[in-house]
């Protein structure tokens, strides 16, 4: 009976390992997507800061 339990446990461990690895891969992909989004957002914020600076400079030169 004990000999039958070992293959079952090995099978369960393999399944848990596969499920965990798939979960980790999904998390890595999600983090990569968030990182990509944050990089794009940082670029947009940088452009908005440039525009705000130019507008402020134009206001000073006009006034």
PDB file of C-alpha atoms in Angstrom:
ATOM      1  CA  UNK A   1       0.000   0.000   0.000  1.00  0.00           C
ATOM      2  CA  UNK A   2       2.813   2.369   0.811  1.00  0.00           C
ATOM      3  CA  UNK A   3       4.396   1.723  -2.590  1.00  0.00           C
ATOM      4  CA  UNK A   4       1.189   2.896  -4.290  1.00  0.00           C
ATOM      5  CA  UNK A   5       1.178   6.102  -2.231  1.00  0.00           C
ATOM      6  CA  UNK A   6       4.586   7.249  -3.438  1.00  0.00           C
ATOM      7  CA  UNK A   7       3.676   7.496  -7.155  1.00  0.00           C
ATOM      8  CA  UNK A   8       0.485   9.321  -6.163  1.00  0.00           C
ATOM      9  CA  UNK A   9       2.468  11.826  -4.084  1.00  0.00           C
ATOM     10  CA  UNK A  10       4.992  12.289  -6.889  1.00  0.00           C
ATOM     11  CA  UNK A  11       2.131  12.921  -9.308  1.00  0.00           C
ATOM     12  CA  UNK A  12       0.574  15.446  -6.926  1.00  0.00           C
ATOM     13  CA  UNK A  13       3.918  17.216  -6.461  1.00  0.00           C
ATOM     14  CA  UNK A  14       4.419  17.387 -10.240  1.00  0.00           C
ATOM     15  CA  UNK A  15       0.912  18.829 -10.676  1.00  0.00           C
ATOM     16  CA  UNK A  16       1.459  21.427  -7.951  1.00  0.00           C
ATOM     17  CA  UNK A  17       4.819  22.335  -9.456  1.00  0.00           C
ATOM     18  CA  UNK A  18       3.279  22.762 -12.915  1.00  0.00           C
ATOM     19  CA  UNK A  19       0.404  24.825 -11.520  1.00  0.00           C
ATOM     20  CA  UNK A  20       2.816  26.985  -9.522  1.00  0.00           C
ATOM     21  CA  UNK A  21       5.087  27.522 -12.531  1.00  0.00           C
ATOM     22  CA  UNK A  22       2.118  28.489 -14.709  1.00  0.00           C
ATOM     23  CA  UNK A  23       0.983  30.908 -12.012  1.00  0.00           C
ATOM     24  CA  UNK A  24       4.451  32.414 -11.787  1.00  0.00           C
ATOM     25  CA  UNK A  25       4.618  32.777 -15.570  1.00  0.00           C
ATOM     26  CA  UNK A  26       1.236  34.523 -15.565  1.00  0.00           C
ATOM     27  CA  UNK A  27       2.438  36.869 -12.808  1.00  0.00           C
ATOM     28  CA  UNK A  28       5.641  37.638 -14.712  1.00  0.00           C
ATOM     29  CA  UNK A  29       3.634  38.474 -17.834  1.00  0.00           C
ATOM     30  CA  UNK A  30       1.320  40.697 -15.801  1.00  0.00           C
ATOM     31  CA  UNK A  31       4.253  42.518 -14.183  1.00  0.00           C
ATOM     32  CA  UNK A  32       5.834  43.009 -17.605  1.00  0.00           C
ATOM     33  CA  UNK A  33       2.573  44.511 -18.859  1.00  0.00           C
ATOM     34  CA  UNK A  34       2.357  46.837 -15.868  1.00  0.00           C
ATOM     35  CA  UNK A  35       5.996  47.821 -16.327  1.00  0.00           C
ATOM     36  CA  UNK A  36       5.357  48.597 -19.989  1.00  0.00           C
ATOM     37  CA  UNK A  37       2.313  50.683 -19.037  1.00  0.00           C
ATOM     38  CA  UNK A  38       4.266  52.593 -16.369  1.00  0.00           C
ATOM     39  CA  UNK A  39       7.074  53.304 -18.833  1.00  0.00           C
ATOM     40  CA  UNK A  40       4.571  54.719 -21.318  1.00  0.00           C
ATOM     41  CA  UNK A  41       2.884  56.723 -18.562  1.00  0.00           C
ATOM     42  CA  UNK A  42       6.257  58.119 -17.459  1.00  0.00           C
ATOM     43  CA  UNK A  43       6.893  59.193 -21.058  1.00  0.00           C
ATOM     44  CA  UNK A  44       3.512  60.952 -21.213  1.00  0.00           C
ATOM     45  CA  UNK A  45       4.128  62.703 -17.880  1.00  0.00           C
ATOM     46  CA  UNK A  46       7.514  63.860 -19.159  1.00  0.00           C
ATOM     47  CA  UNK A  47       5.903  65.309 -22.282  1.00  0.00           C
ATOM     48  CA  UNK A  48       3.236  67.063 -20.186  1.00  0.00           C
ATOM     49  CA  UNK A  49       5.954  68.589 -17.999  1.00  0.00           C
ATOM     50  CA  UNK A  50       7.723  69.827 -21.147  1.00  0.00           C
ATOM     51  CA  UNK A  51       4.478  71.380 -22.415  1.00  0.00           C
ATOM     52  CA  UNK A  52       3.784  72.999 -19.035  1.00  0.00           C
ATOM     53  CA  UNK A  53       7.303  74.443 -18.966  1.00  0.00           C
ATOM     54  CA  UNK A  54       6.936  75.822 -22.500  1.00  0.00           C
ATOM     55  CA  UNK A  55       3.541  77.335 -21.669  1.00  0.00           C
ATOM     56  CA  UNK A  56       4.985  78.942 -18.548  1.00  0.00           C
ATOM     57  CA  UNK A  57       7.906  80.318 -20.571  1.00  0.00           C
ATOM     58  CA  UNK A  58       5.532  81.700 -23.213  1.00  0.00           C
ATOM     59  CA  UNK A  59       3.357  83.337 -20.545  1.00  0.00           C
ATOM     60  CA  UNK A  60       6.416  85.116 -19.125  1.00  0.00           C
ATOM     61  CA  UNK A  61       7.597  86.327 -22.526  1.00  0.00           C
ATOM     62  CA  UNK A  62       4.138  87.626 -23.456  1.00  0.00           C
ATOM     63  CA  UNK A  63       3.426  89.268 -20.091  1.00  0.00           C
TER      64      UNK A  63
END
